[in-house]
Short mmCIF file of C-alpha atoms in Angstrom, two decimals:
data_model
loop_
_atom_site.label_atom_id
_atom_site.label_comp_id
_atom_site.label_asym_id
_atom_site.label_seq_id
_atom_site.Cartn_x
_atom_site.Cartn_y
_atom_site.Cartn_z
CA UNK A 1 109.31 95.26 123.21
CA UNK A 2 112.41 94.74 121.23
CA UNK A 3 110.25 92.35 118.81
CA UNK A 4 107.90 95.07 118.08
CA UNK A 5 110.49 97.91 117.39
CA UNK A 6 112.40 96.07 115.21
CA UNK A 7 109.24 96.30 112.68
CA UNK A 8 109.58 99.91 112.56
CA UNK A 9 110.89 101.31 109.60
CA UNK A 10 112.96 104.36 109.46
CA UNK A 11 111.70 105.01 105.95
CA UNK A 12 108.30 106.34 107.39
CA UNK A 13 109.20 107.78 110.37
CA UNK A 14 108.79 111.26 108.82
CA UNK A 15 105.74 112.46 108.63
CA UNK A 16 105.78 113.43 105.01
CA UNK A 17 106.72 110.31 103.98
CA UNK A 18 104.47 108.50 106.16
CA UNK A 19 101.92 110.71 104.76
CA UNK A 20 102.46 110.15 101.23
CA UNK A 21 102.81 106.00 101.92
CA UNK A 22 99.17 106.64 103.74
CA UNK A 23 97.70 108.38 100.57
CA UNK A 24 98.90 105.94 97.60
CA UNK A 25 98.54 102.79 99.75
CA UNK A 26 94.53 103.56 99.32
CA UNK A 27 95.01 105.28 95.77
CA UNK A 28 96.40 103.46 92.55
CA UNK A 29 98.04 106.58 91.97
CA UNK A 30 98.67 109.94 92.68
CA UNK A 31 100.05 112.91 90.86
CA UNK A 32 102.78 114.85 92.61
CA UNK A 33 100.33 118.48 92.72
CA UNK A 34 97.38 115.76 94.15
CA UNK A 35 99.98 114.67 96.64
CA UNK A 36 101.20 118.63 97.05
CA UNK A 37 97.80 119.81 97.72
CA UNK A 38 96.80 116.71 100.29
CA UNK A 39 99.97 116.83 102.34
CA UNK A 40 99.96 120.56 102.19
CA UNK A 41 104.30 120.87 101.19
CA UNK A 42 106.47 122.76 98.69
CA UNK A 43 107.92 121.64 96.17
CA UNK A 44 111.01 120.84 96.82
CA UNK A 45 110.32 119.02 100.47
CA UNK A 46 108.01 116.33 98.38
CA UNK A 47 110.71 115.87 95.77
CA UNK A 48 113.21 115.10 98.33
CA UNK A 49 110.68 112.94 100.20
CA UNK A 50 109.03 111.26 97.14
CA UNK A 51 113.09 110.64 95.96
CA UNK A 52 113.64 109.20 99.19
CA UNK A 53 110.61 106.79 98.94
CA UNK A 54 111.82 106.22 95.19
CA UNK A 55 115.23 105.29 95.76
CA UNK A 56 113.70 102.49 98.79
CA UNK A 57 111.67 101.31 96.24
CA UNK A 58 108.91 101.46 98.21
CA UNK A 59 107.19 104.05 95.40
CA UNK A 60 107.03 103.80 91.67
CA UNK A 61 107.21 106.85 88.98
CA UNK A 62 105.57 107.36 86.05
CA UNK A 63 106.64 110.38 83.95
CA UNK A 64 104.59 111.56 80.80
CA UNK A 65 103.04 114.67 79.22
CA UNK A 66 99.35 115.99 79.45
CA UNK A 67 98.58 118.51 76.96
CA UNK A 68 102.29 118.56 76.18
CA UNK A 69 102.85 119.29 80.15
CA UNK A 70 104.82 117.08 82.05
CA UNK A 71 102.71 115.36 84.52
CA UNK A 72 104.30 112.77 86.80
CA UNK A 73 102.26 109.93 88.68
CA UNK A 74 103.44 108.35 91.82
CA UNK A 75 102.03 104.65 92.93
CA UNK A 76 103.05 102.69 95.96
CA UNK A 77 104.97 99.03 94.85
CA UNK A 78 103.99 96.05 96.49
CA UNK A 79 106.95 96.07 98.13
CA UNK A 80 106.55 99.61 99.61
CA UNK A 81 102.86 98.32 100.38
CA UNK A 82 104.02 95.59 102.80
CA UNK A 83 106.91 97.73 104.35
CA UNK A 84 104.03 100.27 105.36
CA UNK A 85 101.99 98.02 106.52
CA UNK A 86 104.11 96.06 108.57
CA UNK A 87 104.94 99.22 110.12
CA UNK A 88 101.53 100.02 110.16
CA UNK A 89 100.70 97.12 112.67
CA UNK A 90 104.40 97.65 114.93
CA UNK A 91 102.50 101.36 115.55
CA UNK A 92 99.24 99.55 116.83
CA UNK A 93 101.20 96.72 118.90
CA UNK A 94 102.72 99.37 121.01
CA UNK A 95 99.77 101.37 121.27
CA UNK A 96 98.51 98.45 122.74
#
């Protein structure tokens, strides 16, 4: 039991972050309204989650303007990618 638990990652416990890990693992990229909308948060609770991921480095940011808006795009690294997944799988071994 101890083997499995010790996969878990505290980063993704919280079910926003855990959320947005879910939706850029399977996208090359999200915006942070597209990841607003999906997750169904204000503002400033995915800004402190998406800084969160960002500061892990288990997320990368990509700032730049749209129609002279800013627009900023948010990607999962391949490091983030093999954190979540390895906590991914600790979640199915105990459900097993």
């Amino acid at each position: 039991m101890k083997e499995l638990l010790k996969n878990l990652n505290k980063a993704f416990e919280n079910r926003i972050r855990l959320g947005i890990m879910s939706a850029l693992v399977v996208n090359d990229y999200l915006d942070f309204n597209a990841l607003k909308n999906l997750l169904g948060v204000t503002d400033g609770n995915l800004a402190s989650h998406l800084k969160s991921l960002e500061k892990s480095d288990y997320i990368r940011v990509q700032k730049e303007f749209l129609d002279r808006k800013p627009n900023t795009k948010y990607s999962a690294s391949d490091e983030g990618k093999l954190a979540f997944i390895r906590h991914i799988k600790a979640i199915e071994q105990l459900l097993k």
